[in-house]
Coordinates of C-alpha atoms in Angstrom, one line a residue:
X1 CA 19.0 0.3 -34.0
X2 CA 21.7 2.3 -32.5
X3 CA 22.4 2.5 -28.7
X4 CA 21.6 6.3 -28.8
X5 CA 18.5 5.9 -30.7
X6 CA 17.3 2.5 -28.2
X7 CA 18.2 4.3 -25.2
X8 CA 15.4 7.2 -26.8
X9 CA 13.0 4.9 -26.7
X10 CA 13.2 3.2 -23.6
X11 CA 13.5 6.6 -21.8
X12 CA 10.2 7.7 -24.5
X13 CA 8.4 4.1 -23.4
X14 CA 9.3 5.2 -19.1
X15 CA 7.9 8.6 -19.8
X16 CA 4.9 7.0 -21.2
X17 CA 3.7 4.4 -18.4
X18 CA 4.7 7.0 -15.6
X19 CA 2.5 10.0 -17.9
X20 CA -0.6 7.0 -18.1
X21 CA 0.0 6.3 -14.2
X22 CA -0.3 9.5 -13.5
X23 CA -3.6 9.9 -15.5
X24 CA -4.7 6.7 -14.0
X25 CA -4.3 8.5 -10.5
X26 CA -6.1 11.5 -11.3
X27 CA -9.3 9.7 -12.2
X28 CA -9.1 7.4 -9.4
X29 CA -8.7 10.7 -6.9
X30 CA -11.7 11.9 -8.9
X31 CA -14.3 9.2 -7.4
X32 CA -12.7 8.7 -3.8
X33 CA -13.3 5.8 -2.2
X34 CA -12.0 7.5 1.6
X35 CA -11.1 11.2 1.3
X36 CA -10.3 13.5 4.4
X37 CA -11.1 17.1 4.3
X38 CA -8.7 19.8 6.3
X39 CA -8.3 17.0 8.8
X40 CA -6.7 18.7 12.0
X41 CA -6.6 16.0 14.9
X42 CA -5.1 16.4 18.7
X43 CA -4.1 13.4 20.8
X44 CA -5.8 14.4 24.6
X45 CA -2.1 14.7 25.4
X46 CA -2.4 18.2 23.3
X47 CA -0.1 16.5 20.7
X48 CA -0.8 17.8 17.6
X49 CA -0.8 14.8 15.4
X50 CA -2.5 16.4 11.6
X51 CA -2.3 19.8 10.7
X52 CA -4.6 20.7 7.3
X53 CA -4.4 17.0 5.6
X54 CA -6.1 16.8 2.3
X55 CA -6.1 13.4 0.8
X56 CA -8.7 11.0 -1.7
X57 CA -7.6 7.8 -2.2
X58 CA -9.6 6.0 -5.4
X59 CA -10.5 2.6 -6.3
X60 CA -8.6 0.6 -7.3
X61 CA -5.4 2.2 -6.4
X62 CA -2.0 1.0 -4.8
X63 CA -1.1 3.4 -2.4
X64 CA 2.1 4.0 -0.1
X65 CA 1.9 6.6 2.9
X66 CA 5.2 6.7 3.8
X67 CA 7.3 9.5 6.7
X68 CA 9.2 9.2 9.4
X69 CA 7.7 7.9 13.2
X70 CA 5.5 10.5 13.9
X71 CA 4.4 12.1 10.6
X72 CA 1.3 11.2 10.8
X73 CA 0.4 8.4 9.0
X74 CA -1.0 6.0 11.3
X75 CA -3.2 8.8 12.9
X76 CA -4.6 9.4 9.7
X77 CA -5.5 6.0 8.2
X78 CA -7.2 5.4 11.6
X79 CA -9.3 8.0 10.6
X80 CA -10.8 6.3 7.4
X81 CA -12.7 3.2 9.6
X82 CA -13.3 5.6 12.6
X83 CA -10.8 3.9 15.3
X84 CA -10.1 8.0 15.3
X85 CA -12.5 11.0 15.0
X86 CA -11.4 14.2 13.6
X87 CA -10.8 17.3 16.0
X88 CA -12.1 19.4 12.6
X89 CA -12.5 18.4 8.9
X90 CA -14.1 15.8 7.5
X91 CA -13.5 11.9 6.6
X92 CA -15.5 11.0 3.5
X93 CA -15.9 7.1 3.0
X94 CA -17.5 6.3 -0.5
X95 CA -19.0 10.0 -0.6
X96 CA -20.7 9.9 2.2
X97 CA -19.5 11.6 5.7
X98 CA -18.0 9.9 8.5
X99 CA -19.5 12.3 11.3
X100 CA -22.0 10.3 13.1
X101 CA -21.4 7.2 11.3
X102 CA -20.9 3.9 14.0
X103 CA -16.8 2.6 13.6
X104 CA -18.8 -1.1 12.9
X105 CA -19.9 1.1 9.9
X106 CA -17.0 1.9 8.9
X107 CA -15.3 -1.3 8.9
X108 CA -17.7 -2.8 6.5
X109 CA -16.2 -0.8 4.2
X110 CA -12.8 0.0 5.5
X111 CA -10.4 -3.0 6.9
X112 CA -7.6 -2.0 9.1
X113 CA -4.7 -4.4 9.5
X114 CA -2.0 -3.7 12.2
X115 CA 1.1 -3.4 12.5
X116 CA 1.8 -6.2 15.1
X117 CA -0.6 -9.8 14.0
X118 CA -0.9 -10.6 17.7
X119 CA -3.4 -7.2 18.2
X120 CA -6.0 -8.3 16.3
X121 CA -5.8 -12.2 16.8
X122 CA -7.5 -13.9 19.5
X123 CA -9.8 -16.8 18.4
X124 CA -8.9 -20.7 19.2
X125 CA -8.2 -22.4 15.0
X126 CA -7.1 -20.4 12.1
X127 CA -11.0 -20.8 10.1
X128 CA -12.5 -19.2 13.1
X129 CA -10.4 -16.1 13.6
X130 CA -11.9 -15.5 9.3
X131 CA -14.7 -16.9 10.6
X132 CA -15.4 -13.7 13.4
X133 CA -15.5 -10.4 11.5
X134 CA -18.3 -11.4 9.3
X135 CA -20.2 -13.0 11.5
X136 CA -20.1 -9.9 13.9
X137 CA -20.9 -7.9 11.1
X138 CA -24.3 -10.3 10.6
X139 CA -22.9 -11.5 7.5
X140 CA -24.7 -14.8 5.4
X141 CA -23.0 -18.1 7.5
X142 CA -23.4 -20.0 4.1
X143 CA -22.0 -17.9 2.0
X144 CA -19.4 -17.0 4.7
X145 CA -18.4 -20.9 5.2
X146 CA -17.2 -20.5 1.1
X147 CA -15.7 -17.4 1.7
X148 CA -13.6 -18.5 4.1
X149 CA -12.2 -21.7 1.9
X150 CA -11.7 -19.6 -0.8
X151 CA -9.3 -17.0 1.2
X152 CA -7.6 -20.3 3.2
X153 CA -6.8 -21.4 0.1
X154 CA -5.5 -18.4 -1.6
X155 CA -3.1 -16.8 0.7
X156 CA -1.6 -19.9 1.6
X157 CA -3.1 -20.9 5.0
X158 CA -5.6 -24.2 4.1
X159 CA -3.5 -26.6 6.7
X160 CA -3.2 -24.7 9.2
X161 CA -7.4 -23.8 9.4
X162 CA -7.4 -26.2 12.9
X163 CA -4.1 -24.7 14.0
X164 CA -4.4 -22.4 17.0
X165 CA -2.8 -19.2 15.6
X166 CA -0.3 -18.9 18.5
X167 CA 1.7 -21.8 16.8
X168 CA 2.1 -19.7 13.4
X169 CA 5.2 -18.2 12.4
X170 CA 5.1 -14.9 12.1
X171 CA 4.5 -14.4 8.3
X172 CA 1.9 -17.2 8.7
X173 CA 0.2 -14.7 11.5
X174 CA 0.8 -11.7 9.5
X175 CA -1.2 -13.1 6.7
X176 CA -3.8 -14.6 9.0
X177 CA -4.5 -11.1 10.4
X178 CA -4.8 -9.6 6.6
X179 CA -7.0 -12.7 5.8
X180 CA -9.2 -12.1 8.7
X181 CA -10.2 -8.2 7.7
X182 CA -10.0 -9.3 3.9
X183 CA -12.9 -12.2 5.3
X184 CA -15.1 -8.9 5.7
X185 CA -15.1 -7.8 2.3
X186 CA -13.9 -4.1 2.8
X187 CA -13.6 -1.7 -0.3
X188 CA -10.4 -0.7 1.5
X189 CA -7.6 -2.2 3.2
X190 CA -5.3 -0.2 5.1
X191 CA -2.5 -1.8 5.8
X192 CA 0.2 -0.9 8.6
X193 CA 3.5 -2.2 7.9
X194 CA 2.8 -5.3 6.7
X195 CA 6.4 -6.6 6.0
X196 CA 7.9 -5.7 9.7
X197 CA 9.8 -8.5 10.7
X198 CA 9.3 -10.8 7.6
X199 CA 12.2 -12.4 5.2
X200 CA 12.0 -11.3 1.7
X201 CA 9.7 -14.1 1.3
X202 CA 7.7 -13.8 3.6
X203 CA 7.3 -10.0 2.9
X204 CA 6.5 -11.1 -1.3
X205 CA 3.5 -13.6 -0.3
X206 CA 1.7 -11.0 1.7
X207 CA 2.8 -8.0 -1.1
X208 CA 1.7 -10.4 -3.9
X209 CA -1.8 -10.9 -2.0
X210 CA -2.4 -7.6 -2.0
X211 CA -1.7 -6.8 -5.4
X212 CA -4.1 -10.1 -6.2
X213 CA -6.7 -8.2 -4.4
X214 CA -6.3 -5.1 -6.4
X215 CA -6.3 -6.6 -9.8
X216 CA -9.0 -9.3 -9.0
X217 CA -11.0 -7.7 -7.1
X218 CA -10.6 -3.6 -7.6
X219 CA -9.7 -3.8 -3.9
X220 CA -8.4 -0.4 -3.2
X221 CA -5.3 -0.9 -1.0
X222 CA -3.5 1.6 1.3
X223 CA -0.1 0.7 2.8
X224 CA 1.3 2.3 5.4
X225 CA 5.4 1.4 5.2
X226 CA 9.4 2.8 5.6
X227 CA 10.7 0.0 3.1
X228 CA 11.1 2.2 -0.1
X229 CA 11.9 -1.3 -2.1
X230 CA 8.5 -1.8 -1.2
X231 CA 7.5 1.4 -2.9
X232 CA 9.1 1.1 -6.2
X233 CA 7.9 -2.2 -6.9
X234 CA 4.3 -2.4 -5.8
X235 CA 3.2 1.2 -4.8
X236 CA 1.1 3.2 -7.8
X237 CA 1.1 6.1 -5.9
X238 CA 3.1 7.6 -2.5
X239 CA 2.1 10.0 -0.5
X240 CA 4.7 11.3 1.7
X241 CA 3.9 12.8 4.8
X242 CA 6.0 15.2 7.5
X243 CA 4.8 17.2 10.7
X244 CA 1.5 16.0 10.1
X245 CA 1.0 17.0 6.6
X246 CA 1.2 15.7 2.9
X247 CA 4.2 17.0 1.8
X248 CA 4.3 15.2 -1.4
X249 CA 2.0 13.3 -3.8
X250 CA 3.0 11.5 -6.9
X251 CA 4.4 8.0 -8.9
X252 CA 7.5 6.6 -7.2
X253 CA 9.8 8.0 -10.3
X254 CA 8.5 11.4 -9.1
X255 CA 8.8 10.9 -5.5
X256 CA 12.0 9.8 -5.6
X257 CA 13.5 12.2 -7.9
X258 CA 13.1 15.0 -5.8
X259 CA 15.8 14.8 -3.3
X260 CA 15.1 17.4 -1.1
X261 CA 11.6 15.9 -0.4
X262 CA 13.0 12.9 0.5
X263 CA 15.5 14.8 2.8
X264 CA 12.4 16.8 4.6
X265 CA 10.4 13.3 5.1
X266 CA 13.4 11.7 6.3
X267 CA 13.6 8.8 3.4
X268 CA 16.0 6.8 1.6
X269 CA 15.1 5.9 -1.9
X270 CA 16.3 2.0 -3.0
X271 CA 19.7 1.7 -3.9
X272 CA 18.7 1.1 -7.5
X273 CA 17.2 4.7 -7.7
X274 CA 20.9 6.2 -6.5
X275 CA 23.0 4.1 -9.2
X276 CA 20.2 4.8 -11.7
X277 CA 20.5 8.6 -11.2
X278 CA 24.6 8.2 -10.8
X279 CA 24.8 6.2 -13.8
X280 CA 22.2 7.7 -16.6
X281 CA 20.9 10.6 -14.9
X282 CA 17.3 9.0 -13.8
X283 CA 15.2 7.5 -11.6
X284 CA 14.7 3.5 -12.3
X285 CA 12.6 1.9 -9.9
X286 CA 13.7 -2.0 -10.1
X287 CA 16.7 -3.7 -11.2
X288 CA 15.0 -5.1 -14.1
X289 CA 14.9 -1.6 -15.3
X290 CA 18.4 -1.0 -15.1
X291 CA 19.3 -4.1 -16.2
X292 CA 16.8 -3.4 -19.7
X293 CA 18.6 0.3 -19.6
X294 CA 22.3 -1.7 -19.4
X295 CA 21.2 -3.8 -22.4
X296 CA 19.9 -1.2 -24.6
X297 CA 23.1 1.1 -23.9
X298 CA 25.8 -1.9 -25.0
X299 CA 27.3 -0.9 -28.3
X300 CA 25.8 -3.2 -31.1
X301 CA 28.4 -5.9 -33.3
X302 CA 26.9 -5.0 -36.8
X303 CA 30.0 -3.6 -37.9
X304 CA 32.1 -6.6 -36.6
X305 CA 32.5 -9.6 -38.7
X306 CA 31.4 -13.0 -37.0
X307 CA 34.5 -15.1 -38.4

């Protein structure tokens, strides 16, 4: 084939996945899992933290809420297990209304992991801080005991389950925290900057986890993040939000193609988005894809002769 005609069909093949992610999104939002409905919310302060949001999130998804400090984003996920109450509108969790549900409710179905490990860990060994959420949520001890191994064992944590958690690093108590609300066996996990602080590695083991979670389990996830190299190469869906409102909704490709909305949320897209755009005039999310888009535009040696 020709460069001209291989560059076609890469470009066809990127048009393709982000047209069937797109259709994947639209029936996911068409059975929400949480949903909020003109949320308006005011901190007692009189700070006006949500104006109007409308958001469903469905099963299964991937999704990035990214902004600026103070657009909103944390406000609103604290909405979806009830650690906030709306000041009008409605949260939905699996099609049924938040108002007048109990927050212990809520977090059966909705985990919330925070931003800093150290808020939401507080028991003596590593098996006892998985150990706490289901038993306070009167789940089976047996079958809690195997649950436990199960998530020791597959984010990582095994020899440490005697360890007091103060001695962790902190990647080892950032994913001690996600294992603990993950112990609970949530439909959703919100997650609130989970890679704050963490090497590249570190940030990758608790990433990978969470896209494990997804696939494995149809865990609908919900991260809450500024790291647009995050975005590109986990997030399904990003919803961007500014002065307490979504201001955009969409794939990565088309979130990060529209430069003004970037501008008004106060983002950076990844490096690898700029050169894309500079080089070919698109939107590549990874540098695999621009090294697969380098390849295909190299001129072929048929016409050169090999002695």
């Amino acid at each position: 084939p020709t460069p001209t005609s291989t560059n076609e069909a890469t470009a066809q093949t990127a048009a393709r996945a982000t047209a069937c992610l797109r259709e994947a999104c639209k029936i996911a939002q068409a059975d929400p899992v949480v949903e909020a409905v003109d949320v308006e919310f005011t901190y007692p302060s009189g700070a006006r933290a949500l104006d109007g949001v409308n958001l469903a999130i469905g099963r299964g998804d991937l999704v990035a809420i990214v902004g600026q400090n103070g657009a909103g984003k944390t406000t609103l996920t604290r909405h979806f297990n009830g650690l906030l109450r709306p000041s009008s509108g409605d949260i939905r969790v699996l099609g049924r209304s938040a108002q007048g549900v109990h927050t212990i409710e809520l977090c059966r179905h909705v985990g919330y992991v925070f931003q800093n490990p150290d808020e939401q860990l507080f028991c003596t060994s590593v098996q006892e801080e998985l150990r706490f959420g289901p038993t306070n949520i009167g789940a089976d001890p047996g079958a809690t005991s195997q649950r436990v191994e199960e998530i020791l064992a597959d984010i990582g944590l095994t020899k440490y389950r005697e360890v007091w958690p103060k001695y962790l690093t902190k990647g080892e108590r950032q994913r001690l925290a996600l294992a603990s609300v993950v112990a609970m066996d949530p439909d959703v996990l919100i997650v609130d900057e989970p890679t704050t602080g963490l090497d590249w590695v570190e940030s990758l083991q608790i990433l990978d986890y969470l896209e494990r979670l997804r696939n494995e389990h149809r865990k609908t996830i919900v991260i809450i993040t500024h790291d647009m190299n995050i975005v590109s190469l986990y997030a399904r869906r990003v919803v961007v939000m500014a002065g307490g409102r979504v201001v955009g909704d969409g794939t990565p490709r088309e979130i990060f193609s529209q430069p003004d909305l970037m501008e008004l949320a106060c983002l950076r897209r990844p490096p690898i988005a700029d050169l894309s755009q500079a080089l070919w005039g698109e939107v590549l999310l990874t540098p695999a894809d621009a090294a697969a888009k380098l390849l295909a535009s190299r001129p072929t040696n048929s016409g050169v002769c090999s002695k």
